[in-house]
Amino acid sequence: MRLFAAVVPPEGALAELRQAVQAVRDERLRWTAEEGWHFTLAFMGEVQEAVLPELYARMARAAHRTAPFALRLHGSGRFGDRALWTGAAGGIDDLRMLAERADAAARRAGVPMEQHRRYKAHLTLARSHGGTALRPYLDALAGFEGTPWQVRELSLIRSNLPTGGGPGERPRYEVLEAWPLGGDPG
């Protein structure tokens, strides 16, 4: 199963983002499903079911070692001409540390992780069909400032890839487990 560790913003933060995105949303970009809006911390790819008990235990420890922290959705950015995203502000160092701990937990549980790279907090909003300039969207969302909220849990999410092959199909995300930050590691 394809897994990743993530922080999922609360509904209030997502509602603010939804309102900002509605003002710029059009058919020139392929917009991500709102149900999938999250901050990926560590992408694990295909994980064997036999690894799950150890992965769960290590993710619980990673969450336990991290105190809750404040975060807010903030501004806009892009990866080349491929993807448009909103970022985060507030406890960025805490978010980065949680990403490091989730990555280390997966490695120690035996998940073969990609080469490690510095964490960049982003929530993907849309992807370009190719040839669509992202600058107008960046400019329109640059001043977006969400209300601060408390990150209180680390989630392990399963990505169910589309199987029908139809246009516009998107992955479905399912939270397998979530652990409270600063809580009992189980």
PDB file of C-alpha atoms in Angstrom:
ATOM      1  CA  MET A   1       0.000   0.000   0.000  1.00  0.00           C
ATOM      2  CA  ARG A   2       1.174   3.552  -0.772  1.00  0.00           C
ATOM      3  CA  LEU A   3       1.639   5.482   2.462  1.00  0.00           C
ATOM      4  CA  PHE A   4       2.745   8.879   3.672  1.00  0.00           C
ATOM      5  CA  ALA A   5       2.880  10.736   6.981  1.00  0.00           C
ATOM      6  CA  ALA A   6       1.029  14.044   7.054  1.00  0.00           C
ATOM      7  CA  VAL A   7      -0.517  16.887   8.981  1.00  0.00           C
ATOM      8  CA  VAL A   8      -4.126  17.524   8.008  1.00  0.00           C
ATOM      9  CA  PRO A   9      -5.365  21.076   8.681  1.00  0.00           C
ATOM     10  CA  PRO A  10      -8.668  21.390  10.578  1.00  0.00           C
ATOM     11  CA  GLU A  11     -11.888  22.178   8.748  1.00  0.00           C
ATOM     12  CA  GLY A  12     -11.832  25.871   9.727  1.00  0.00           C
ATOM     13  CA  ALA A  13      -8.419  26.376   8.108  1.00  0.00           C
ATOM     14  CA  LEU A  14      -9.527  24.435   5.036  1.00  0.00           C
ATOM     15  CA  ALA A  15     -12.686  26.552   4.742  1.00  0.00           C
ATOM     16  CA  GLU A  16     -10.564  29.736   4.659  1.00  0.00           C
ATOM     17  CA  LEU A  17      -8.345  28.226   1.972  1.00  0.00           C
ATOM     18  CA  ARG A  18     -11.361  27.004   0.007  1.00  0.00           C
ATOM     19  CA  GLN A  19     -12.738  30.562  -0.061  1.00  0.00           C
ATOM     20  CA  ALA A  20      -9.409  31.996  -1.281  1.00  0.00           C
ATOM     21  CA  VAL A  21      -9.049  29.331  -3.974  1.00  0.00           C
ATOM     22  CA  GLN A  22     -12.640  29.808  -5.218  1.00  0.00           C
ATOM     23  CA  ALA A  23     -11.710  33.325  -6.305  1.00  0.00           C
ATOM     24  CA  VAL A  24      -8.999  32.055  -8.692  1.00  0.00           C
ATOM     25  CA  ARG A  25     -10.184  28.568  -9.609  1.00  0.00           C
ATOM     26  CA  ASP A  26     -10.692  27.950 -13.328  1.00  0.00           C
ATOM     27  CA  GLU A  27     -10.369  25.144 -15.868  1.00  0.00           C
ATOM     28  CA  ARG A  28      -6.833  26.013 -16.976  1.00  0.00           C
ATOM     29  CA  LEU A  29      -5.324  24.084 -14.035  1.00  0.00           C
ATOM     30  CA  ARG A  30      -6.047  20.619 -12.628  1.00  0.00           C
ATOM     31  CA  TRP A  31      -7.113  21.414  -9.056  1.00  0.00           C
ATOM     32  CA  THR A  32      -6.510  18.945  -6.254  1.00  0.00           C
ATOM     33  CA  ALA A  33      -9.486  17.511  -4.391  1.00  0.00           C
ATOM     34  CA  GLU A  34     -10.146  19.434  -1.198  1.00  0.00           C
ATOM     35  CA  GLU A  35     -10.542  16.154   0.714  1.00  0.00           C
ATOM     36  CA  GLY A  36      -6.866  15.555  -0.009  1.00  0.00           C
ATOM     37  CA  TRP A  37      -5.483  18.865   1.250  1.00  0.00           C
ATOM     38  CA  HIS A  38      -2.653  18.071   3.652  1.00  0.00           C
ATOM     39  CA  PHE A  39       1.008  18.745   4.416  1.00  0.00           C
ATOM     40  CA  THR A  40       2.974  15.648   3.435  1.00  0.00           C
ATOM     41  CA  LEU A  41       5.754  15.085   5.964  1.00  0.00           C
ATOM     42  CA  ALA A  42       7.321  11.854   4.695  1.00  0.00           C
ATOM     43  CA  PHE A  43       6.363   9.983   1.522  1.00  0.00           C
ATOM     44  CA  MET A  44       6.971   6.257   1.926  1.00  0.00           C
ATOM     45  CA  GLY A  45       5.689   4.844  -1.332  1.00  0.00           C
ATOM     46  CA  GLU A  46       4.794   1.156  -1.324  1.00  0.00           C
ATOM     47  CA  VAL A  47       4.912  -0.325   2.179  1.00  0.00           C
ATOM     48  CA  GLN A  48       4.484  -4.024   2.940  1.00  0.00           C
ATOM     49  CA  GLU A  49       1.734  -4.863   5.424  1.00  0.00           C
ATOM     50  CA  ALA A  50       4.228  -6.841   7.559  1.00  0.00           C
ATOM     51  CA  VAL A  51       6.034  -3.553   8.366  1.00  0.00           C
ATOM     52  CA  LEU A  52       2.903  -1.814   9.697  1.00  0.00           C
ATOM     53  CA  PRO A  53       3.126  -2.828  13.397  1.00  0.00           C
ATOM     54  CA  GLU A  54       6.696  -1.497  13.677  1.00  0.00           C
ATOM     55  CA  LEU A  55       5.822   1.580  11.596  1.00  0.00           C
ATOM     56  CA  TYR A  56       2.826   2.337  13.822  1.00  0.00           C
ATOM     57  CA  ALA A  57       4.955   2.008  16.973  1.00  0.00           C
ATOM     58  CA  ARG A  58       7.681   4.285  15.612  1.00  0.00           C
ATOM     59  CA  MET A  59       5.188   6.901  14.329  1.00  0.00           C
ATOM     60  CA  ALA A  60       3.542   6.903  17.764  1.00  0.00           C
ATOM     61  CA  ARG A  61       6.951   7.631  19.324  1.00  0.00           C
ATOM     62  CA  ALA A  62       7.632  10.411  16.790  1.00  0.00           C
ATOM     63  CA  ALA A  63       4.296  12.029  17.652  1.00  0.00           C
ATOM     64  CA  HIS A  64       4.880  11.604  21.390  1.00  0.00           C
ATOM     65  CA  ARG A  65       8.247  13.398  21.138  1.00  0.00           C
ATOM     66  CA  THR A  66       6.652  16.441  19.441  1.00  0.00           C
ATOM     67  CA  ALA A  67       4.604  18.969  21.393  1.00  0.00           C
ATOM     68  CA  PRO A  68       1.528  20.524  19.718  1.00  0.00           C
ATOM     69  CA  PHE A  69       2.385  23.724  17.865  1.00  0.00           C
ATOM     70  CA  ALA A  70       0.703  26.629  16.064  1.00  0.00           C
ATOM     71  CA  LEU A  71       0.554  26.781  12.284  1.00  0.00           C
ATOM     72  CA  ARG A  72      -1.420  28.718   9.688  1.00  0.00           C
ATOM     73  CA  LEU A  73      -1.892  28.438   5.942  1.00  0.00           C
ATOM     74  CA  HIS A  74       0.077  31.178   4.265  1.00  0.00           C
ATOM     75  CA  GLY A  75       0.715  32.683   0.834  1.00  0.00           C
ATOM     76  CA  SER A  76       1.465  30.815  -2.361  1.00  0.00           C
ATOM     77  CA  GLY A  77       4.324  29.224  -4.215  1.00  0.00           C
ATOM     78  CA  ARG A  78       5.104  26.925  -7.076  1.00  0.00           C
ATOM     79  CA  PHE A  79       7.355  24.115  -8.165  1.00  0.00           C
ATOM     80  CA  GLY A  80       8.518  25.298 -11.572  1.00  0.00           C
ATOM     81  CA  ASP A  81       5.567  25.449 -13.936  1.00  0.00           C
ATOM     82  CA  ARG A  82       4.180  22.149 -12.632  1.00  0.00           C
ATOM     83  CA  ALA A  83       2.438  22.794  -9.319  1.00  0.00           C
ATOM     84  CA  LEU A  84       0.783  25.621  -7.382  1.00  0.00           C
ATOM     85  CA  TRP A  85       0.731  25.427  -3.599  1.00  0.00           C
ATOM     86  CA  THR A  86       0.018  27.313  -0.408  1.00  0.00           C
ATOM     87  CA  GLY A  87       2.586  27.282   2.340  1.00  0.00           C
ATOM     88  CA  ALA A  88       2.631  27.436   6.105  1.00  0.00           C
ATOM     89  CA  ALA A  89       3.717  29.996   8.679  1.00  0.00           C
ATOM     90  CA  GLY A  90       4.104  29.865  12.426  1.00  0.00           C
ATOM     91  CA  GLY A  91       5.709  26.737  13.832  1.00  0.00           C
ATOM     92  CA  ILE A  92       7.681  25.910  10.681  1.00  0.00           C
ATOM     93  CA  ASP A  93      10.655  24.597  12.684  1.00  0.00           C
ATOM     94  CA  ASP A  94       8.284  22.337  14.626  1.00  0.00           C
ATOM     95  CA  LEU A  95       6.679  21.116  11.393  1.00  0.00           C
ATOM     96  CA  ARG A  96      10.122  20.459   9.904  1.00  0.00           C
ATOM     97  CA  MET A  97      11.133  18.526  13.054  1.00  0.00           C
ATOM     98  CA  LEU A  98       7.957  16.437  12.869  1.00  0.00           C
ATOM     99  CA  ALA A  99       8.758  15.688   9.206  1.00  0.00           C
ATOM    100  CA  GLU A 100      12.296  14.617  10.197  1.00  0.00           C
ATOM    101  CA  ARG A 101      10.924  12.370  12.933  1.00  0.00           C
ATOM    102  CA  ALA A 102       8.343  10.790  10.606  1.00  0.00           C
ATOM    103  CA  ASP A 103      11.042  10.141   8.003  1.00  0.00           C
ATOM    104  CA  ALA A 104      13.357   8.589  10.622  1.00  0.00           C
ATOM    105  CA  ALA A 105      10.488   6.485  12.019  1.00  0.00           C
ATOM    106  CA  ALA A 106       9.760   5.049   8.576  1.00  0.00           C
ATOM    107  CA  ARG A 107      13.451   4.282   7.932  1.00  0.00           C
ATOM    108  CA  ARG A 108      13.854   2.587  11.320  1.00  0.00           C
ATOM    109  CA  ALA A 109      10.723   0.528  10.690  1.00  0.00           C
ATOM    110  CA  GLY A 110      12.359  -0.813   7.525  1.00  0.00           C
ATOM    111  CA  VAL A 111      10.630   1.318   4.904  1.00  0.00           C
ATOM    112  CA  PRO A 112      13.072   2.042   2.055  1.00  0.00           C
ATOM    113  CA  MET A 113      12.809   5.830   1.831  1.00  0.00           C
ATOM    114  CA  GLU A 114      13.910   8.014  -1.075  1.00  0.00           C
ATOM    115  CA  GLN A 115      17.055  10.066  -0.704  1.00  0.00           C
ATOM    116  CA  HIS A 116      16.570  12.544   2.107  1.00  0.00           C
ATOM    117  CA  ARG A 117      16.036  16.203   1.154  1.00  0.00           C
ATOM    118  CA  ARG A 118      15.206  19.331   3.134  1.00  0.00           C
ATOM    119  CA  TYR A 119      11.541  19.588   3.989  1.00  0.00           C
ATOM    120  CA  LYS A 120       9.508  22.297   2.229  1.00  0.00           C
ATOM    121  CA  ALA A 121       6.105  22.890   3.866  1.00  0.00           C
ATOM    122  CA  HIS A 122       3.462  23.050   1.144  1.00  0.00           C
ATOM    123  CA  LEU A 123      -0.108  22.020   0.452  1.00  0.00           C
ATOM    124  CA  THR A 124      -0.595  21.343  -3.270  1.00  0.00           C
ATOM    125  CA  LEU A 125      -3.556  23.219  -4.750  1.00  0.00           C
ATOM    126  CA  ALA A 126      -3.267  22.577  -8.491  1.00  0.00           C
ATOM    127  CA  ARG A 127      -1.121  21.163 -11.252  1.00  0.00           C
ATOM    128  CA  SER A 128      -0.540  22.681 -14.649  1.00  0.00           C
ATOM    129  CA  HIS A 129      -1.758  20.994 -17.813  1.00  0.00           C
ATOM    130  CA  GLY A 130       1.421  22.306 -19.377  1.00  0.00           C
ATOM    131  CA  GLY A 131       1.820  25.742 -20.832  1.00  0.00           C
ATOM    132  CA  THR A 132      -0.433  27.458 -18.287  1.00  0.00           C
ATOM    133  CA  ALA A 133       1.402  30.309 -16.585  1.00  0.00           C
ATOM    134  CA  LEU A 134       1.170  30.058 -12.804  1.00  0.00           C
ATOM    135  CA  ARG A 135       2.119  33.696 -12.126  1.00  0.00           C
ATOM    136  CA  PRO A 136      -1.488  35.049 -12.108  1.00  0.00           C
ATOM    137  CA  TYR A 137      -2.492  32.410  -9.520  1.00  0.00           C
ATOM    138  CA  LEU A 138       0.619  33.064  -7.434  1.00  0.00           C
ATOM    139  CA  ASP A 139      -0.079  36.787  -7.416  1.00  0.00           C
ATOM    140  CA  ALA A 140      -3.758  36.311  -6.539  1.00  0.00           C
ATOM    141  CA  LEU A 141      -2.982  34.003  -3.582  1.00  0.00           C
ATOM    142  CA  ALA A 142       0.254  35.688  -2.397  1.00  0.00           C
ATOM    143  CA  GLY A 143      -1.480  37.670   0.345  1.00  0.00           C
ATOM    144  CA  PHE A 144      -3.494  34.740   1.702  1.00  0.00           C
ATOM    145  CA  GLU A 145      -3.182  34.469   5.479  1.00  0.00           C
ATOM    146  CA  GLY A 146      -5.132  31.820   7.325  1.00  0.00           C
ATOM    147  CA  THR A 147      -6.064  31.878  10.991  1.00  0.00           C
ATOM    148  CA  PRO A 148      -3.576  30.083  13.288  1.00  0.00           C
ATOM    149  CA  TRP A 149      -4.544  26.616  14.528  1.00  0.00           C
ATOM    150  CA  GLN A 150      -2.887  23.973  16.688  1.00  0.00           C
ATOM    151  CA  VAL A 151      -1.280  20.949  15.053  1.00  0.00           C
ATOM    152  CA  ARG A 152      -2.303  18.208  17.443  1.00  0.00           C
ATOM    153  CA  GLU A 153      -1.723  14.953  15.561  1.00  0.00           C
ATOM    154  CA  LEU A 154       0.435  13.068  13.108  1.00  0.00           C
ATOM    155  CA  SER A 155      -1.477  11.017  10.528  1.00  0.00           C
ATOM    156  CA  LEU A 156      -0.458   8.005   8.474  1.00  0.00           C
ATOM    157  CA  ILE A 157      -2.379   8.170   5.206  1.00  0.00           C
ATOM    158  CA  ARG A 158      -2.946   5.577   2.511  1.00  0.00           C
ATOM    159  CA  SER A 159      -3.078   6.853  -1.053  1.00  0.00           C
ATOM    160  CA  ASN A 160      -5.495   4.839  -3.183  1.00  0.00           C
ATOM    161  CA  LEU A 161      -4.547   5.549  -6.776  1.00  0.00           C
ATOM    162  CA  PRO A 162      -7.283   5.785  -9.430  1.00  0.00           C
ATOM    163  CA  THR A 163      -7.906   2.535 -11.262  1.00  0.00           C
ATOM    164  CA  GLY A 164     -10.565   3.486 -13.809  1.00  0.00           C
ATOM    165  CA  GLY A 165      -8.321   5.530 -16.079  1.00  0.00           C
ATOM    166  CA  GLY A 166     -11.028   8.136 -16.644  1.00  0.00           C
ATOM    167  CA  PRO A 167     -10.208  11.804 -17.147  1.00  0.00           C
ATOM    168  CA  GLY A 168      -9.995  13.824 -13.968  1.00  0.00           C
ATOM    169  CA  GLU A 169      -9.704  10.818 -11.659  1.00  0.00           C
ATOM    170  CA  ARG A 170      -7.724  11.585  -8.511  1.00  0.00           C
ATOM    171  CA  PRO A 171      -6.223   9.542  -5.702  1.00  0.00           C
ATOM    172  CA  ARG A 172      -8.392   8.918  -2.652  1.00  0.00           C
ATOM    173  CA  TYR A 173      -6.792   9.380   0.748  1.00  0.00           C
ATOM    174  CA  GLU A 174      -7.612   7.300   3.795  1.00  0.00           C
ATOM    175  CA  VAL A 175      -6.236   7.983   7.283  1.00  0.00           C
ATOM    176  CA  LEU A 176      -5.031   4.611   8.576  1.00  0.00           C
ATOM    177  CA  GLU A 177      -3.978   5.869  11.979  1.00  0.00           C
ATOM    178  CA  ALA A 178      -3.388   9.173  13.775  1.00  0.00           C
ATOM    179  CA  TRP A 179      -1.364   9.812  16.917  1.00  0.00           C
ATOM    180  CA  PRO A 180      -1.684  12.797  19.275  1.00  0.00           C
ATOM    181  CA  LEU A 181       1.330  15.042  19.498  1.00  0.00           C
ATOM    182  CA  GLY A 182       2.942  14.962  22.932  1.00  0.00           C
ATOM    183  CA  GLY A 183       0.592  12.108  23.823  1.00  0.00           C
ATOM    184  CA  ASP A 184       1.008   8.529  24.977  1.00  0.00           C
ATOM    185  CA  PRO A 185       3.204   6.610  22.504  1.00  0.00           C
ATOM    186  CA  GLY A 186       1.186   3.461  23.177  1.00  0.00           C
TER     187      GLY A 186
END
